[in-house]
mmCIF file of C-alpha atoms in Angstrom:
data_model
loop_
_atom_site.group_PDB
_atom_site.id
_atom_site.type_symbol
_atom_site.label_atom_id
_atom_site.label_comp_id
_atom_site.label_asym_id
_atom_site.label_seq_id
_atom_site.Cartn_x
_atom_site.Cartn_y
_atom_site.Cartn_z
ATOM 1 C CA GLY A 1 0.000 0.000 0.000
ATOM 2 C CA GLU A 2 0.870 3.675 -0.103
ATOM 3 C CA ASN A 3 3.433 5.084 2.331
ATOM 4 C CA VAL A 4 4.092 8.819 2.664
ATOM 5 C CA GLU A 5 7.170 10.266 4.363
ATOM 6 C CA GLN A 6 7.366 13.949 5.306
ATOM 7 C CA HIS A 7 10.313 16.146 6.306
ATOM 8 C CA PRO A 8 11.166 18.042 8.369
ATOM 9 C CA SER A 9 9.045 17.295 11.422
ATOM 10 C CA THR A 10 9.606 20.830 12.762
ATOM 11 C CA LEU A 11 10.569 24.009 10.944
ATOM 12 C CA SER A 12 11.209 27.491 12.285
ATOM 13 C CA VAL A 13 11.628 30.423 9.906
ATOM 14 C CA GLN A 14 11.908 34.184 10.253
ATOM 15 C CA GLU A 15 8.803 36.128 9.331
ATOM 16 C CA GLY A 16 9.033 37.117 5.682
ATOM 17 C CA ASP A 17 11.318 34.223 4.731
ATOM 18 C CA SER A 18 10.275 31.151 2.754
ATOM 19 C CA ALA A 19 9.429 27.696 4.097
ATOM 20 C CA VAL A 20 9.724 24.407 2.218
ATOM 21 C CA ILE A 21 8.256 21.054 3.285
ATOM 22 C CA LYS A 22 9.059 17.870 1.374
ATOM 23 C CA CYS A 23 7.239 14.557 0.978
ATOM 24 C CA THR A 24 7.919 11.279 -0.775
ATOM 25 C CA TYR A 25 5.428 8.566 -1.660
ATOM 26 C CA SER A 26 5.787 4.906 -2.557
ATOM 27 C CA ASP A 27 2.806 3.944 -4.753
ATOM 28 C CA SER A 28 3.400 4.906 -8.380
ATOM 29 C CA ALA A 29 -0.373 4.668 -8.955
ATOM 30 C CA SER A 30 -1.015 7.693 -6.712
ATOM 31 C CA ASN A 31 -2.268 10.599 -8.770
ATOM 32 C CA TYR A 32 -3.623 13.111 -6.245
ATOM 33 C CA PHE A 33 -1.484 15.006 -3.712
ATOM 34 C CA PRO A 34 -3.215 17.388 -1.296
ATOM 35 C CA TRP A 35 -1.744 19.540 1.466
ATOM 36 C CA TYR A 36 -3.632 20.258 4.687
ATOM 37 C CA LYS A 37 -3.114 22.870 7.385
ATOM 38 C CA GLN A 38 -4.104 22.208 10.982
ATOM 39 C CA GLU A 39 -4.162 25.043 13.482
ATOM 40 C CA LEU A 40 -3.925 24.245 17.175
ATOM 41 C CA GLY A 41 -7.044 22.488 18.450
ATOM 42 C CA LYS A 42 -8.771 22.572 15.063
ATOM 43 C CA ARG A 43 -9.506 20.150 12.255
ATOM 44 C CA PRO A 44 -7.242 19.831 9.197
ATOM 45 C CA GLN A 45 -8.267 21.912 6.192
ATOM 46 C CA LEU A 46 -7.177 21.659 2.570
ATOM 47 C CA ILE A 47 -4.949 24.515 1.433
ATOM 48 C CA ILE A 48 -3.780 23.334 -1.986
ATOM 49 C CA ASP A 49 -3.675 20.157 -4.065
ATOM 50 C CA ILE A 50 -2.044 18.905 -7.247
ATOM 51 C CA ARG A 51 -2.730 16.095 -9.669
ATOM 52 C CA SER A 52 -0.134 13.912 -11.288
ATOM 53 C CA ASN A 53 -0.517 15.458 -14.742
ATOM 54 C CA VAL A 54 0.632 18.838 -13.406
ATOM 55 C CA GLY A 55 4.183 19.656 -12.306
ATOM 56 C CA GLU A 56 3.499 22.830 -10.366
ATOM 57 C CA LYS A 57 0.550 24.767 -8.971
ATOM 58 C CA LYS A 58 0.501 28.144 -7.261
ATOM 59 C CA ASP A 59 -2.066 29.969 -5.160
ATOM 60 C CA GLN A 60 -0.915 33.371 -3.923
ATOM 61 C CA ARG A 61 1.909 32.723 -1.426
ATOM 62 C CA ILE A 62 1.768 28.931 -1.544
ATOM 63 C CA ALA A 63 2.917 26.604 -4.295
ATOM 64 C CA VAL A 64 3.320 22.871 -4.740
ATOM 65 C CA THR A 65 5.709 21.044 -7.029
ATOM 66 C CA LEU A 66 5.524 17.391 -8.062
ATOM 67 C CA ASN A 67 8.192 15.124 -9.486
ATOM 68 C CA LYS A 68 6.461 11.875 -10.466
ATOM 69 C CA THR A 69 9.654 10.218 -11.627
ATOM 70 C CA ALA A 70 11.297 10.680 -8.244
ATOM 71 C CA LYS A 71 7.961 10.267 -6.373
ATOM 72 C CA HIS A 72 8.336 13.421 -4.354
ATOM 73 C CA PHE A 73 6.372 16.617 -3.936
ATOM 74 C CA SER A 74 6.944 19.816 -1.976
ATOM 75 C CA LEU A 75 5.051 22.715 -0.418
ATOM 76 C CA HIS A 76 6.556 26.194 -0.713
ATOM 77 C CA ILE A 77 5.313 29.128 1.368
ATOM 78 C CA THR A 78 6.780 32.523 0.502
ATOM 79 C CA GLU A 79 6.747 35.747 2.537
ATOM 80 C CA THR A 80 5.731 33.844 5.661
ATOM 81 C CA GLN A 81 3.406 35.521 8.144
ATOM 82 C CA PRO A 82 2.540 34.724 11.796
ATOM 83 C CA GLU A 83 -0.772 33.158 10.716
ATOM 84 C CA ASP A 84 1.171 30.545 8.753
ATOM 85 C CA SER A 85 2.204 28.944 12.056
ATOM 86 C CA ALA A 86 0.469 25.541 12.126
ATOM 87 C CA VAL A 87 1.004 21.852 11.416
ATOM 88 C CA TYR A 88 1.084 20.976 7.723
ATOM 89 C CA PHE A 89 0.308 17.529 6.314
ATOM 90 C CA CYS A 90 0.995 16.146 2.874
ATOM 91 C CA ALA A 91 -0.993 13.205 1.533
ATOM 92 C CA ALA A 92 -1.152 10.892 -1.464
ATOM 93 C CA SER A 93 -4.019 8.977 -3.005
ATOM 94 C CA PRO A 94 -4.358 6.448 -5.832
ATOM 95 C CA PRO A 95 -7.462 6.840 -8.019
ATOM 96 C CA ALA A 96 -10.764 6.195 -6.222
ATOM 97 C CA SER A 97 -8.971 4.970 -3.120
ATOM 98 C CA LYS A 98 -7.878 5.895 0.360
ATOM 99 C CA ILE A 99 -5.819 8.951 1.236
ATOM 100 C CA ILE A 100 -2.631 8.352 3.233
ATOM 101 C CA PHE A 101 -1.129 11.243 5.182
ATOM 102 C CA GLY A 102 2.446 12.088 6.079
ATOM 103 C CA SER A 103 3.465 12.535 9.697
ATOM 104 C CA GLY A 104 3.185 16.319 9.662
ATOM 105 C CA THR A 105 5.481 19.366 9.916
ATOM 106 C CA ARG A 106 5.103 21.873 12.737
ATOM 107 C CA LEU A 107 5.917 25.272 11.213
ATOM 108 C CA SER A 108 6.746 28.172 13.524
ATOM 109 C CA ILE A 109 7.165 31.729 12.269
ATOM 110 C CA ARG A 110 9.606 33.846 14.319
ATOM 111 C CA PRO A 111 8.765 37.566 14.565
ATOM 112 C CA ASN B 1 -25.203 22.212 5.406
ATOM 113 C CA ALA B 2 -23.833 20.997 8.716
ATOM 114 C CA GLY B 3 -20.936 19.327 6.886
ATOM 115 C CA VAL B 4 -19.324 16.490 8.876
ATOM 116 C CA THR B 5 -20.515 16.079 12.451
ATOM 117 C CA GLN B 6 -19.050 13.880 15.156
ATOM 118 C CA THR B 7 -20.351 12.887 18.574
ATOM 119 C CA PRO B 8 -19.317 12.913 21.320
ATOM 120 C CA LYS B 9 -16.696 15.701 21.475
ATOM 121 C CA PHE B 10 -15.017 14.165 24.518
ATOM 122 C CA GLN B 11 -15.153 10.696 26.045
ATOM 123 C CA VAL B 12 -13.416 8.909 28.902
ATOM 124 C CA LEU B 13 -13.507 5.113 28.953
ATOM 125 C CA LYS B 14 -12.139 2.476 31.263
ATOM 126 C CA THR B 15 -9.987 -0.304 29.845
ATOM 127 C CA GLY B 16 -12.192 -3.040 28.405
ATOM 128 C CA GLN B 17 -15.264 -0.887 27.814
ATOM 129 C CA SER B 18 -16.778 -0.612 24.347
ATOM 130 C CA MET B 19 -18.314 2.369 22.643
ATOM 131 C CA THR B 20 -19.290 3.814 19.284
ATOM 132 C CA LEU B 21 -18.070 7.105 17.867
ATOM 133 C CA GLN B 22 -20.691 8.619 15.608
ATOM 134 C CA CYS B 23 -20.012 10.376 12.299
ATOM 135 C CA ALA B 24 -22.522 11.837 9.871
ATOM 136 C CA GLN B 25 -22.295 13.980 6.744
ATOM 137 C CA ASP B 26 -24.986 15.780 4.779
ATOM 138 C CA MET B 27 -23.027 16.452 1.577
ATOM 139 C CA ASN B 28 -23.950 13.168 -0.161
ATOM 140 C CA HIS B 29 -20.266 12.220 -0.252
ATOM 141 C CA GLU B 30 -19.508 8.668 -1.268
ATOM 142 C CA TYR B 31 -16.184 8.394 0.539
ATOM 143 C CA MET B 32 -15.861 8.398 4.326
ATOM 144 C CA SER B 33 -12.827 7.699 6.507
ATOM 145 C CA TRP B 34 -11.760 7.479 10.119
ATOM 146 C CA TYR B 35 -8.336 8.751 11.241
ATOM 147 C CA ARG B 36 -6.635 8.870 14.603
ATOM 148 C CA GLN B 37 -4.174 11.572 15.587
ATOM 149 C CA ASP B 38 -1.867 10.920 18.508
ATOM 150 C CA PRO B 39 -0.059 13.830 20.220
ATOM 151 C CA GLY B 40 2.619 15.243 17.963
ATOM 152 C CA MET B 41 1.859 12.716 15.265
ATOM 153 C CA GLY B 42 0.162 12.593 11.942
ATOM 154 C CA LEU B 43 -3.180 11.306 10.797
ATOM 155 C CA ARG B 44 -3.315 7.533 10.559
ATOM 156 C CA LEU B 45 -6.120 5.896 8.591
ATOM 157 C CA ILE B 46 -8.165 3.365 10.584
ATOM 158 C CA HIS B 47 -10.935 2.337 8.174
ATOM 159 C CA TYR B 48 -12.522 3.835 5.114
ATOM 160 C CA SER B 49 -15.567 3.349 2.894
ATOM 161 C CA VAL B 50 -16.084 4.069 -0.794
ATOM 162 C CA GLY B 51 -19.875 3.775 -0.553
ATOM 163 C CA ALA B 52 -22.770 2.317 1.393
ATOM 164 C CA GLY B 53 -22.148 -1.337 2.177
ATOM 165 C CA ILE B 54 -18.433 -1.168 1.308
ATOM 166 C CA THR B 55 -15.669 -0.792 3.893
ATOM 167 C CA ASP B 56 -11.960 -1.535 3.948
ATOM 168 C CA GLN B 57 -9.071 -1.435 6.367
ATOM 169 C CA GLY B 58 -6.595 1.387 6.619
ATOM 170 C CA GLU B 59 -3.163 1.530 8.267
ATOM 171 C CA VAL B 60 -4.214 0.806 11.881
ATOM 172 C CA PRO B 61 -7.505 -1.158 11.889
ATOM 173 C CA ASN B 62 -6.920 -3.486 14.847
ATOM 174 C CA GLY B 63 -9.366 -2.967 17.723
ATOM 175 C CA TYR B 64 -11.879 -1.055 15.608
ATOM 176 C CA ASN B 65 -14.935 -2.018 13.566
ATOM 177 C CA VAL B 66 -16.955 -0.007 11.078
ATOM 178 C CA SER B 67 -20.094 -0.391 9.013
ATOM 179 C CA ARG B 68 -21.713 1.791 6.357
ATOM 180 C CA SER B 69 -25.411 1.070 6.050
ATOM 181 C CA THR B 70 -26.274 4.527 4.677
ATOM 182 C CA THR B 71 -24.434 7.172 2.671
ATOM 183 C CA GLU B 72 -24.715 9.636 5.558
ATOM 184 C CA ASP B 73 -23.431 7.653 8.540
ATOM 185 C CA PHE B 74 -20.136 5.916 9.290
ATOM 186 C CA PRO B 75 -19.861 4.858 12.964
ATOM 187 C CA LEU B 76 -16.589 3.619 14.478
ATOM 188 C CA ARG B 77 -16.833 0.948 17.162
ATOM 189 C CA LEU B 78 -14.162 0.309 19.773
ATOM 190 C CA LEU B 79 -14.589 -3.313 20.782
ATOM 191 C CA SER B 80 -12.580 -3.398 24.022
ATOM 192 C CA ALA B 81 -10.901 -0.079 24.788
ATOM 193 C CA ALA B 82 -7.192 -0.026 25.616
ATOM 194 C CA PRO B 83 -4.963 2.856 26.831
ATOM 195 C CA SER B 84 -3.168 2.727 23.451
ATOM 196 C CA GLN B 85 -6.419 3.928 21.858
ATOM 197 C CA THR B 86 -6.212 7.254 23.674
ATOM 198 C CA SER B 87 -6.208 9.717 20.800
ATOM 199 C CA VAL B 88 -8.167 12.312 18.852
ATOM 200 C CA TYR B 89 -10.391 10.687 16.253
ATOM 201 C CA PHE B 90 -11.329 12.496 13.073
ATOM 202 C CA CYS B 91 -14.002 11.432 10.639
ATOM 203 C CA ALA B 92 -13.761 12.741 7.081
ATOM 204 C CA SER B 93 -15.866 12.596 3.955
ATOM 205 C CA SER B 94 -15.066 13.348 0.346
ATOM 206 C CA TYR B 95 -16.384 13.268 -3.178
ATOM 207 C CA SER B 96 -14.005 12.066 -5.836
ATOM 208 C CA ASP B 97 -14.606 13.102 -9.430
ATOM 209 C CA GLY B 98 -11.521 11.239 -10.589
ATOM 210 C CA ARG B 99 -9.479 14.434 -10.398
ATOM 211 C CA ARG B 100 -9.796 15.636 -6.838
ATOM 212 C CA ASN B 101 -10.608 13.949 -3.540
ATOM 213 C CA GLU B 102 -10.823 16.802 -1.010
ATOM 214 C CA GLN B 103 -11.367 15.489 2.499
ATOM 215 C CA TYR B 104 -13.786 17.428 4.724
ATOM 216 C CA PHE B 105 -12.986 16.706 8.355
ATOM 217 C CA GLY B 106 -15.308 16.648 11.318
ATOM 218 C CA PRO B 107 -14.386 18.522 14.539
ATOM 219 C CA GLY B 108 -12.909 15.440 16.153
ATOM 220 C CA THR B 109 -13.578 13.306 19.242
ATOM 221 C CA ARG B 110 -11.018 13.358 22.038
ATOM 222 C CA LEU B 111 -10.939 9.907 23.642
ATOM 223 C CA THR B 112 -9.106 9.001 26.828
ATOM 224 C CA VAL B 113 -8.851 5.396 27.982
ATOM 225 C CA THR B 114 -7.784 4.876 31.586
#
């Protein structure tokens, strides 16, 4: 089955700098790769997703890149702000199947 | 729409007790899943369902049962609670159109087993 690894587990960046979180997956059939943000005490919420036929997708300050050959994908947050502090999860899903999550990255933004 | 609802919000059980965590969605989503989130850890899939009458195991299914008799409801049963099942449980539902499979999460149930 699918296995998703996520790094780093914690990340601290200066406000205004960029943050990058990386994930790898094992199942070459996976074709959908979402990213979720979870604020303290709240439920995870989707922030951006990418399908396997697209190499990069951007939405304002966040972007995702996907390398299907290497089976890895990354989340990039530019011009970080205090409200970006949260736990971020990557995930991978084969078609019409279960979604497997990575172990999460706790992002802290230093003022 | 209420979205995904879960009851109860909090629960304390003694070792060996059984209980059912309730999950319901009103979005007519075909996919529903149960995850557990341990402190400082990620979301691990317990069981999932791709439609009424169809369920399958996830990454950590032992000690849990599920059934899906209707599209709306997906209860999770703990057969004999153990301290290792202390966790926050999230139910999620989604609609897959073959391109996207966005999970909508419920508010979670915080379970403590003593």
